[in-house]
Coordinates of C-alpha atoms and ligand atoms in Angstrom, one line a residue:
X1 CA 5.1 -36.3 -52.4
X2 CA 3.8 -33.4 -54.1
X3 CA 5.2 -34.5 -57.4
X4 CA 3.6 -37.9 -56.9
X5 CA -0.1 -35.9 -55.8
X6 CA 0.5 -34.0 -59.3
X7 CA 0.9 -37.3 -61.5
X8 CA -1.7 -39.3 -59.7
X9 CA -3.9 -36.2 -60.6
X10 CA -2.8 -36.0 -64.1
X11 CA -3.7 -39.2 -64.5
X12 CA -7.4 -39.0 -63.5
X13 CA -7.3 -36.0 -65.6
X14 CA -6.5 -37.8 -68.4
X15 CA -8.6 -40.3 -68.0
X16 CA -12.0 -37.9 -66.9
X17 CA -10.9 -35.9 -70.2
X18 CA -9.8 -37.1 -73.1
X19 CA -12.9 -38.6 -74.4
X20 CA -14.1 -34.9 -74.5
X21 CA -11.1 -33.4 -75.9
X22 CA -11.4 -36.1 -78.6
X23 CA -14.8 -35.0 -79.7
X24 CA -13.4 -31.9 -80.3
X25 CA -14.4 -30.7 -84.1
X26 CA -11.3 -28.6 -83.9
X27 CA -9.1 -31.1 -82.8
X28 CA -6.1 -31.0 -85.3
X29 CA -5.8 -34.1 -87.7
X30 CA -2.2 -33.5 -88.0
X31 CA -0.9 -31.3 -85.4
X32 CA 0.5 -31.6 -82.1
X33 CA -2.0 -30.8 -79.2
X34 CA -2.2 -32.0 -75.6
X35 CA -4.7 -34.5 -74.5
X36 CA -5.9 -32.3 -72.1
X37 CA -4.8 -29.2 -70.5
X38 CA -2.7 -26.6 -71.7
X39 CA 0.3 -27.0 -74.1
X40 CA 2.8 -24.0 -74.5
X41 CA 6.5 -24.2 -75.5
X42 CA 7.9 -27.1 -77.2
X43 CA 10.6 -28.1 -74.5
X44 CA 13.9 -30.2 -75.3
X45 CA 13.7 -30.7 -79.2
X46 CA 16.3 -33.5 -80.5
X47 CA 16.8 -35.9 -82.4
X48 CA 18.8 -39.4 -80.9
X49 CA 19.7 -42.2 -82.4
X50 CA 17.4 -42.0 -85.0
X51 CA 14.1 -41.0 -83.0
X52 CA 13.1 -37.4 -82.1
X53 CA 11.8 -36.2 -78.6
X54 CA 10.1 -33.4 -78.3
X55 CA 9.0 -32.1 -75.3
X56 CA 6.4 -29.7 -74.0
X57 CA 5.5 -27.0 -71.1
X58 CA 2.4 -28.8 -70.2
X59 CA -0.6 -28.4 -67.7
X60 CA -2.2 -31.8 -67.6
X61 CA -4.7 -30.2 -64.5
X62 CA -6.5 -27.3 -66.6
X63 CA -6.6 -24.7 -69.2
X64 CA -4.4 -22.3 -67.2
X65 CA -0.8 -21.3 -67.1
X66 CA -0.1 -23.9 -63.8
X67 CA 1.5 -26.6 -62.9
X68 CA 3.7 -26.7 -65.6
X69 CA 5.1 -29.9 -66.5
X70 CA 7.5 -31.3 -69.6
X71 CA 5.2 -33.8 -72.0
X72 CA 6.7 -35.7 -74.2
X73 CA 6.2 -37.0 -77.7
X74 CA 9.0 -39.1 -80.0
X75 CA 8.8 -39.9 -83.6
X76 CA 10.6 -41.6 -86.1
X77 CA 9.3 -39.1 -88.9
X78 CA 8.4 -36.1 -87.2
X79 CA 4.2 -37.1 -88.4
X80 CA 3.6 -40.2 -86.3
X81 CA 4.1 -39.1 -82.4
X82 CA 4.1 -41.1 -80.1
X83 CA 3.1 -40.1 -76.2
X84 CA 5.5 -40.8 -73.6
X85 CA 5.6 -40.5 -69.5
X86 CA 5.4 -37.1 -68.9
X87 CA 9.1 -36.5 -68.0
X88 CA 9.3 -33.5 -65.6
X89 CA 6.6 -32.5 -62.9
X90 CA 7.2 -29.9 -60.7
X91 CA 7.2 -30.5 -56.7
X92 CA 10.8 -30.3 -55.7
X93 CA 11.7 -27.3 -53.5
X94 CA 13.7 -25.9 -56.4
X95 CA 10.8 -26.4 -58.9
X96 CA 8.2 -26.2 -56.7
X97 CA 6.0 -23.8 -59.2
X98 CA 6.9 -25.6 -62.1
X99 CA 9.6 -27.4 -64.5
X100 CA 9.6 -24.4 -67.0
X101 CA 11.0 -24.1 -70.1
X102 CA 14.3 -25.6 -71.4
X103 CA 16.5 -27.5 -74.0
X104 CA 17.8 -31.1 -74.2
X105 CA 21.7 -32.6 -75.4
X106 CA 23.2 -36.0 -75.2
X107 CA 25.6 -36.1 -72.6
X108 CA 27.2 -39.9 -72.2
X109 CA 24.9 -41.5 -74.8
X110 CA 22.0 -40.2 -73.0
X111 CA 19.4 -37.3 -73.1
X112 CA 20.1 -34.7 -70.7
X113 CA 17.2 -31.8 -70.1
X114 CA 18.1 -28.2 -69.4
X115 CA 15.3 -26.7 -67.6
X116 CA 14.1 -24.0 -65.2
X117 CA 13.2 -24.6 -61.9
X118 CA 10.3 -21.7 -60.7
X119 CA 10.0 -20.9 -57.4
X120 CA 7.6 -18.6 -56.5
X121 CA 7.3 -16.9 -52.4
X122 CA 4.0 -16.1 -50.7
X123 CA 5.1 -12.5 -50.8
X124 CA 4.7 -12.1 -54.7
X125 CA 8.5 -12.4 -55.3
X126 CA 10.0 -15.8 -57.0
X127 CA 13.3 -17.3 -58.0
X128 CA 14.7 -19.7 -60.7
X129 CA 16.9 -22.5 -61.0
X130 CA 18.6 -23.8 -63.8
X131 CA 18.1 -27.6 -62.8
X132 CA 19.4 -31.2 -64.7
X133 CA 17.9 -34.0 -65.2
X134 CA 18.7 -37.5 -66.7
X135 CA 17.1 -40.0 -68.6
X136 CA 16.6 -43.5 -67.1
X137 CA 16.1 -47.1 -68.2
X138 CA 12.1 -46.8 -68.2
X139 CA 12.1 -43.7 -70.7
X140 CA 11.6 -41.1 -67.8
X141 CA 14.2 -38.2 -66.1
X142 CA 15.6 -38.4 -62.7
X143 CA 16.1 -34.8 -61.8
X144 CA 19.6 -34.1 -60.4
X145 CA 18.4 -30.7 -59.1
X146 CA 19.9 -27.3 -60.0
X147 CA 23.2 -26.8 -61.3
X148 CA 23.2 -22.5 -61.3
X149 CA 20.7 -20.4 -59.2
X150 CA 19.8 -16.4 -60.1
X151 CA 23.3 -14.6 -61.3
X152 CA 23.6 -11.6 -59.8
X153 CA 22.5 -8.0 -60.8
X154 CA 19.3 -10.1 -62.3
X155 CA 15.3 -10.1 -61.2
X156 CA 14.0 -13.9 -60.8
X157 CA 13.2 -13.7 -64.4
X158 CA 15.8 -15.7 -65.5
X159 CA 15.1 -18.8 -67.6
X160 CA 15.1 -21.4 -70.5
X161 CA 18.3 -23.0 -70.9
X162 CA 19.1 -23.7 -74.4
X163 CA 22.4 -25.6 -74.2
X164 CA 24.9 -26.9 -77.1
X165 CA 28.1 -28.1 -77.5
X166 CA 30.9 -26.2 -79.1
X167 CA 34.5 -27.6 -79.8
X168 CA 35.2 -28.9 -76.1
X169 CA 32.5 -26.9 -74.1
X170 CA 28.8 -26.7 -73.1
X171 CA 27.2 -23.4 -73.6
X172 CA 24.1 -22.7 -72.1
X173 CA 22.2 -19.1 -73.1
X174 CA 19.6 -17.8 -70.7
X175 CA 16.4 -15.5 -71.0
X176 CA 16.8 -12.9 -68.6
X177 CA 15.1 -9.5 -66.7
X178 CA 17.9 -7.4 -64.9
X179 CA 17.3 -5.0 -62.0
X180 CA 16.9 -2.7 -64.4
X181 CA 14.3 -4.2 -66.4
X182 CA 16.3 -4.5 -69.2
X183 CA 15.7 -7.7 -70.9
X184 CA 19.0 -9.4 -71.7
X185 CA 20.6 -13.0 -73.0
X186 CA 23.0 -14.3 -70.9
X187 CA 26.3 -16.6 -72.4
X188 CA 27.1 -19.4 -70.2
X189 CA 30.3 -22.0 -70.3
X190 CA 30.5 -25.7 -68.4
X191 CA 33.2 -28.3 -69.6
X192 CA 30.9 -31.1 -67.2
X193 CA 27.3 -29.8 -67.7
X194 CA 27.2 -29.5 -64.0
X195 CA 29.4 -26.2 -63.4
X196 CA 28.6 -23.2 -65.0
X197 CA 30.1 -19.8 -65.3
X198 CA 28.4 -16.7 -66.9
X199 CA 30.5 -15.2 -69.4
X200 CA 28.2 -12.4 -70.2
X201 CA 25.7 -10.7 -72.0
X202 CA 25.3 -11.2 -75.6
X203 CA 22.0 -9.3 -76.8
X204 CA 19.1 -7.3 -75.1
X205 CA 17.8 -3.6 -74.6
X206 CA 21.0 -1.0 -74.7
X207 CA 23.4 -3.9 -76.0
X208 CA 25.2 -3.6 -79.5
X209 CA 22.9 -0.5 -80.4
X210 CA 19.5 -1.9 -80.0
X211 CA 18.4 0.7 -77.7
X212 CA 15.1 -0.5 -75.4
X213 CA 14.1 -3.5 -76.8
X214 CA 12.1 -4.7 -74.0
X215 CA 11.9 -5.6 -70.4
X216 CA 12.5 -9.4 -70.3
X217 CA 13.5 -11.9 -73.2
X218 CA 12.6 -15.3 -73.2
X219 CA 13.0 -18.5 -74.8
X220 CA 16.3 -18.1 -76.5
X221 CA 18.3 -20.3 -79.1
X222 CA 21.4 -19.7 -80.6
X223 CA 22.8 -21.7 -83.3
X224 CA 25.0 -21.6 -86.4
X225 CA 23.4 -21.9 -89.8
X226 CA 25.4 -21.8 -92.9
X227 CA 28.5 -20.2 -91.2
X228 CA 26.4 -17.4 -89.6
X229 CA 25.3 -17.4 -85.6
X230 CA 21.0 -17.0 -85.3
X231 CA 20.1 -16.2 -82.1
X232 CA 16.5 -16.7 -81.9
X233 CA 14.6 -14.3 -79.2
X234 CA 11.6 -13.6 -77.8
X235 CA 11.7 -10.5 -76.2
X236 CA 8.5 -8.9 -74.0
X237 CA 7.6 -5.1 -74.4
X238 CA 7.9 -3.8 -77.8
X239 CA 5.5 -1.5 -78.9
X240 CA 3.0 -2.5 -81.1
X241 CA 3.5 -0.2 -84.9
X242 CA 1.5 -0.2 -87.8
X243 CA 2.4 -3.4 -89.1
X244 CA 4.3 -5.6 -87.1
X245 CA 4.8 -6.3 -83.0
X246 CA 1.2 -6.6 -83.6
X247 CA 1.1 -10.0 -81.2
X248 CA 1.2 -9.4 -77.0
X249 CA 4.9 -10.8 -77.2
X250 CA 7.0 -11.1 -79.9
X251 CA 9.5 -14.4 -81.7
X252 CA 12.3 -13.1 -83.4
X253 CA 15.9 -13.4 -84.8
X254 CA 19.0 -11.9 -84.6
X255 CA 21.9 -13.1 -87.0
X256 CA 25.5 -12.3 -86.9
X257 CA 28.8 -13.1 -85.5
X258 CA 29.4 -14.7 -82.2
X259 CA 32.9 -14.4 -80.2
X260 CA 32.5 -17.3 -77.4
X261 CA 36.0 -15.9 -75.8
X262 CA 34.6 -12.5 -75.5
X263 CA 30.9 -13.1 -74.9
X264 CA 30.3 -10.6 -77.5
X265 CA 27.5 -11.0 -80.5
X266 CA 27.8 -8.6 -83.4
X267 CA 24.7 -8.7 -85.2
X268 CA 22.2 -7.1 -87.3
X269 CA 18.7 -6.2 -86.8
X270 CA 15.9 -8.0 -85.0
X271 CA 13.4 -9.6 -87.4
X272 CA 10.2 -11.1 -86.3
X273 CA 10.4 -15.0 -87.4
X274 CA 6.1 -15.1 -88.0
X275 CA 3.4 -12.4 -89.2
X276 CA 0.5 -14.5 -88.0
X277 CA -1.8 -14.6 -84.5
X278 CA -0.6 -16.8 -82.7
X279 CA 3.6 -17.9 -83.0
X280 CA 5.9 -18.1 -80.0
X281 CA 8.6 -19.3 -78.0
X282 CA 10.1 -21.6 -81.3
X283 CA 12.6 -24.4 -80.9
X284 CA 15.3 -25.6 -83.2
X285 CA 17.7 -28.8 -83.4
X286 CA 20.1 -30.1 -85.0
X287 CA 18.7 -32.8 -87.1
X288 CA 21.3 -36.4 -87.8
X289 CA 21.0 -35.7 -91.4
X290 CA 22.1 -31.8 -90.8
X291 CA 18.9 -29.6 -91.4
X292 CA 18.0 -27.4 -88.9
X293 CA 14.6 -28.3 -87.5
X294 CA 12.2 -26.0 -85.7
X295 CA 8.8 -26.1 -83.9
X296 CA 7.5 -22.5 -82.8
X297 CA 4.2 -22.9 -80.1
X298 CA 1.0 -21.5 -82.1
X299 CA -0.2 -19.5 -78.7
X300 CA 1.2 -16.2 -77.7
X301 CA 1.1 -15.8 -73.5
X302 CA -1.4 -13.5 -71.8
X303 CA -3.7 -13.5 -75.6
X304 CA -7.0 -14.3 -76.1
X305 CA -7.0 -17.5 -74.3
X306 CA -10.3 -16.7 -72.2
X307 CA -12.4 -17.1 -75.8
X308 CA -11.1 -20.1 -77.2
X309 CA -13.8 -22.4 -78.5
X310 CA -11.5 -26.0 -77.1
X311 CA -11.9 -24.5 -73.6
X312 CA -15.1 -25.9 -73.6
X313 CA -13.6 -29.2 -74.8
X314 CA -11.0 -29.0 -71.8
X315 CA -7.9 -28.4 -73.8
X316 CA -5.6 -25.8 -75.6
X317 CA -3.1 -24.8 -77.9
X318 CA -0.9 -26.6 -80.7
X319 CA 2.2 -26.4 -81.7
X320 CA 3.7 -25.6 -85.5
X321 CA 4.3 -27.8 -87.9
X322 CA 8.3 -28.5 -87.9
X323 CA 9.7 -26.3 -90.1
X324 CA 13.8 -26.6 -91.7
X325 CA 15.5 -23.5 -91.6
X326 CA 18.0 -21.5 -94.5
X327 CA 19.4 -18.3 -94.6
X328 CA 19.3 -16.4 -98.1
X329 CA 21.1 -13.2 -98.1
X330 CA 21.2 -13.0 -94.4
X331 CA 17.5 -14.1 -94.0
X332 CA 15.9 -17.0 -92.2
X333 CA 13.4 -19.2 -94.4
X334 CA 11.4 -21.3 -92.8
X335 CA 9.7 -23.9 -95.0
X336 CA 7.3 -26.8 -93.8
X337 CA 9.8 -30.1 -93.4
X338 CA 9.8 -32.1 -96.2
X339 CA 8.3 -35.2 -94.2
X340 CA 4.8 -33.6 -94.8
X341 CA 4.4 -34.3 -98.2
X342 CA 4.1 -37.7 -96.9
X343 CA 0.6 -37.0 -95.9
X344 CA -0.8 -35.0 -99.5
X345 CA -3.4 -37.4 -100.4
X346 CA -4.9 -37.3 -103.9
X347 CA -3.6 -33.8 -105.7
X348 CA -5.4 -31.5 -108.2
X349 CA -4.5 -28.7 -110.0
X350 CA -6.4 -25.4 -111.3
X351 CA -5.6 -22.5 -113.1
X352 CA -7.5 -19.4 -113.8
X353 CA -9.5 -16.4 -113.1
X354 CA -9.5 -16.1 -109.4
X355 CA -13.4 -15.1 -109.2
X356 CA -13.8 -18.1 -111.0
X357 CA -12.4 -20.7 -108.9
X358 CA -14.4 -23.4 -107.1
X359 CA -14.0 -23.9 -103.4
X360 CA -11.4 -26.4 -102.1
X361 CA -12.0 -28.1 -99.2
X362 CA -9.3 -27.5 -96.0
X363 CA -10.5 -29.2 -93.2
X364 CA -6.7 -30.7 -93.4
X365 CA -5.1 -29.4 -96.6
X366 CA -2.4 -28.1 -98.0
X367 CA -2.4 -25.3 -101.0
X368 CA -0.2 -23.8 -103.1
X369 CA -0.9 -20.7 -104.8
X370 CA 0.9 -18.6 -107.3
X371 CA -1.1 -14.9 -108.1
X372 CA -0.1 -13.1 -111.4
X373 CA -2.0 -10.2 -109.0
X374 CA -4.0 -9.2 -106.6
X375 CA -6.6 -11.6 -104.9
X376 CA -8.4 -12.3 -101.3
X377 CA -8.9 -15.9 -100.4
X378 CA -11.6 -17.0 -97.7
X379 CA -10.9 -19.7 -95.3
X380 CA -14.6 -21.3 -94.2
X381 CA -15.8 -17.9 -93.2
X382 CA -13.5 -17.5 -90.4
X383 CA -10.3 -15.7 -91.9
X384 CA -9.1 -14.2 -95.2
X385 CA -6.2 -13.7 -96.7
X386 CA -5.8 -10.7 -98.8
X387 CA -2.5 -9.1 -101.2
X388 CA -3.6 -5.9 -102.8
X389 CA -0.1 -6.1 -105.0
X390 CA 2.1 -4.6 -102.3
X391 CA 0.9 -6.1 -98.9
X392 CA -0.6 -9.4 -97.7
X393 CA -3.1 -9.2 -94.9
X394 CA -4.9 -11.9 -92.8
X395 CA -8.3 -10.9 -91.2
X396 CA -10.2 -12.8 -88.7
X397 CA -12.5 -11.9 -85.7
X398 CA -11.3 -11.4 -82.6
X399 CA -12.2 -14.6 -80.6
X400 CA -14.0 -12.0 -77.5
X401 CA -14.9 -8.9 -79.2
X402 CA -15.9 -10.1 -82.3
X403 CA -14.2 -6.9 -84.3
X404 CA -11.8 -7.6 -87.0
X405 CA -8.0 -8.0 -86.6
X406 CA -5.0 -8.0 -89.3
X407 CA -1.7 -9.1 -89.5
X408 CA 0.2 -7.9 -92.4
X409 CA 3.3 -9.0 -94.8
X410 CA 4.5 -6.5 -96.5
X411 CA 6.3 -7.6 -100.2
X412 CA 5.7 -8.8 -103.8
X413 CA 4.1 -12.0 -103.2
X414 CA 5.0 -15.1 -106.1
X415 CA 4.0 -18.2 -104.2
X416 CA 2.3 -19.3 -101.5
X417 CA 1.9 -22.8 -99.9
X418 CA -0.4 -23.0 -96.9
X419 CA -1.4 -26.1 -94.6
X420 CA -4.5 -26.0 -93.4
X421 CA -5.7 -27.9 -90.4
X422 CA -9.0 -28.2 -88.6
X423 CA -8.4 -25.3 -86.0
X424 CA -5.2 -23.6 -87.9
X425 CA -3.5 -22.4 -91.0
X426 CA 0.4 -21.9 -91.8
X427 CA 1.0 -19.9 -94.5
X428 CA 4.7 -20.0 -96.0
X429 CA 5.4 -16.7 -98.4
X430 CA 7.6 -17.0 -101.4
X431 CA 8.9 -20.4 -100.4
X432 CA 9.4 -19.2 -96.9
X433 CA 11.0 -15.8 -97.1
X434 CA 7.7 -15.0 -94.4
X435 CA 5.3 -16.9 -92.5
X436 CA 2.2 -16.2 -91.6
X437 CA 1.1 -19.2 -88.4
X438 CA -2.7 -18.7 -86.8
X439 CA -5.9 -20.7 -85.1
X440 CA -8.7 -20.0 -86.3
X441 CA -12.3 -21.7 -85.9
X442 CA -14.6 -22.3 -89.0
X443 CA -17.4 -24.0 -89.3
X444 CA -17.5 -27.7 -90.4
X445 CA -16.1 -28.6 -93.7
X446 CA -14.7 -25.3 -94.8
X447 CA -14.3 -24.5 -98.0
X448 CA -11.5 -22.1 -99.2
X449 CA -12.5 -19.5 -101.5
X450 CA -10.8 -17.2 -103.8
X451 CA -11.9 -13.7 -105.6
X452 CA -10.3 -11.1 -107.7
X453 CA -9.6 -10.7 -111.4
X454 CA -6.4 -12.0 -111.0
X455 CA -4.8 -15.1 -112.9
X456 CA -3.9 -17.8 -110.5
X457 CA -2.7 -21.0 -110.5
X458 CA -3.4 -23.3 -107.6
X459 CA -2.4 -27.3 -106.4
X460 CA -3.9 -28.9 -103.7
X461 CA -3.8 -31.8 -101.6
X462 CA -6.2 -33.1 -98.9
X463 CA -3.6 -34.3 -95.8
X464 CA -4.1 -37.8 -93.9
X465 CA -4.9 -37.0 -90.8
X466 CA -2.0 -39.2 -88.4
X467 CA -2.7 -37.5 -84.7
X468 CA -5.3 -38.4 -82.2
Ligands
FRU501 C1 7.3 -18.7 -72.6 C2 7.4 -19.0 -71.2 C3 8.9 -19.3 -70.8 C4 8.7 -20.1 -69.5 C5 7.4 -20.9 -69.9 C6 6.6 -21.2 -68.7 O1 6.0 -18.9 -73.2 O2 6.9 -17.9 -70.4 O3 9.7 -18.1 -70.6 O4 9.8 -20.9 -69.2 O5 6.7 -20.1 -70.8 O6 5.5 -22.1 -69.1

């Protein structure tokens, strides 16, 4: 019943809102957003039988962090998206405070979700459920209900299944908060999907030398990439330095070598994945054709949501453009997937003194640059981009205070290629050695704007705009 007052709600919400959320001027031309509501994670990522699904922690009732349901897009070139029924909504007495966050496999020839039941008590305290559920006939998921409730020695902070398969098992990795507030992931085995057994813990504050490293770590993914294990990590608690952990919460990776027989996960250090504002909570698959595919959430929880300017339009957040992912000397690269050079329109070219340089429009563009030097480029007003020959900084004004804010990349810089769209940019460093992911809000019809004394040599392409 409650799931069924939920949906009937989301539907009039859909309906009361969308024709404002469309009116939007920041509405992305070629981003994912939700119709209305709140978007966070992307949820389930895969590609089947030809068609990707991607899912997404959704709140179809308001611009808060409620009622969290799964979305659901597919695509047959990850630019057209097409909506589908929204597959989870939370109601169930082992969801009852929302489908959270999760993974998706084919089990049987069909998709099977991953996801984690919230439950949360009148008395402040809540539990979690990893919970199942199936896809039927129509295109939705019958939930089976959960499959492994809280392990023991852990707080009720223990979530987002991210399950694979691996010679003749199902593993499962879990974000988790211990008693001791240590924040931990947790290896899991099934042979059925249905039965799980914890075989340890692989990563997290005190383990393999990493000393604290946080209270809680969420959203993880682990995943072999050119004969090395990535675990991808989001933990909660670092302190902020000078120039990075600069976000509320941080995305990150780990790489090195997994032993699934002794739960054990020799690795190196953590790197953060994204220098921008706003990057969290990424998602990879495994893609038919082999790439590895990701899509990161351009929000970061508990920041700056109170001043964003599509409140007022009744929505929030995007996600990343998909990205494919290679590791050069240990490092991951993410670089925009090669599908979106499908929407470059007409392209130009320009070479010169920086200062010199006319404006380009980026509405919904993409850029490349390559600097013989140093060189600040302005972005409609509302951010610049800045590499004084040893470190690249982004500037924009904080959304409630109004003061500046940076985030910094620190290395020689040789190429950049940046997508602009109407409410974000994505800027990929050196072919995607770093990446720099942010909203922003210009005016209408920004231009971008380059100065300095520096040589440069720049392409650019407006993009076709292909999401409502
Ligand atoms: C990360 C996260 C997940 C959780 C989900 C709830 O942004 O907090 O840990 O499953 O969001 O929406």
């Amino acid at each position: 019943m409650e799931e069924l007052n939920l949906m009937k709600q989301a539907v009039q919400a859909l309906m009361d809102g969308m024709p404002l959320a469309l009116r939007d001027p920041h509405r992305p031309a070629w981003h994912l957003a939700p119709s209305v509501g709140l978007l966070n994670d992307p949820n389930g990522f895969i590609q089947h039988k030809g068609v990707y699904h991607l899912f997404y922690q959704w709140n179809p009732l308001g611009c808060d962090h409620r009622n969290k349901c799964w979305g659901h897009w597919q695509s047959t070139d990850l630019l057209n998206w097409q909506h589908q029924p929204v597959a989870l909504v939370p109601g169930a007495c082992y969801d009852s405070h929302g489908c959270y966050s999760g993974s998706a496999v084919v089990a049987d020839g069909k998709i099977m979700l991953a996801y984690t039941g919230n439950v949360k008590y009148p008395d402040g305290s809540r539990t979690a459920y990893q919970c199942l559920a199936l896809e039927n006939e129509l295109g939705g998921y019958d939930k089976l209900g959960p499959v492994l409730p809280l392990p023991e020695g852990y707080s009720g902070h223990v979530r987002d299944p991210k399950v694979w398969r691996h010679q003749d098992s199902w593993y499962m990795v879990l974000g988790a908060r211990d008693l001791q507030d240590r924040g931990k992931v947790l290896l899991l085995r099934s042979t059925d999907l249905r039965s799980w057994q914890l075989l340890g813990e692989i990563a997290g504050t005190q383990l393999n030398g990493m000393g604290d490293f946080g209270y809680m770590w969420e959203c993880p993914d682990l995943f072999t990439l050119a004969g090395t294990e990535v675990l991808i990590c989001c933990p909660q608690g670092l302190a902020a330095q000078a120039e990075r952990y600069l976000n509320v919460y941080q995305a990150g990776y780990l790489t090195g070598k997994l032993d699934y027989r002794q739960a054990s996960f020799e690795h190196g250090e953590f790197h953060e994945l994204d220098a921008g504002f706003e990057f969290y909570a990424p998602q990879t698959t495994l893609a038919e054709d082999g790439r590895r595919l990701l899509v990161g959430w351009m929000g970061v929880p508990e920041q700056d949501e109170t001043c964003h300017p599509t409140l007022q339009y009744g929505w929030i957040h995007t996600m990343t453009c998909p990205r494919e992912l290679s590791l050069h000397n240990g490092k991951l690269y993410q670089q925009p997937a090669r599908e979106l050079q499908r929407l470059r329109g007409e392209g130009s070219q320009w070479q010169g003194i920086a200062d010199n340089a006319p404006g380009w429009p980026v509405d919904s563009a993409e850029v490349l640059l390559t600097p013989n030097g140093p060189f600040s480029a302005d972005f409609g007003d509302a951010m610049t981009l800045s590499w004084d020959g040893a470190l690249l900084r982004l500037t924009r004004n904080n959304l409630c205070t109004g003061q500046p804010e940076h985030r910094y990349w620190r290395g020689e810089v040789t190429h950049l290629q940046m997508l602009f769209d109407s409410s974000s940019v994505e800027i990929f460093i050196n072919h995607g050695e770093g990446v720099m992911s942010s909203r922003y809000f210009p005016g209408p019809q920004p231009l971008l704007r380059l100065n300095g004394e520096t040589q440069l040599a720049l392409e650019h392409w407006p993009l076709t705009p292909c999401m409502l």
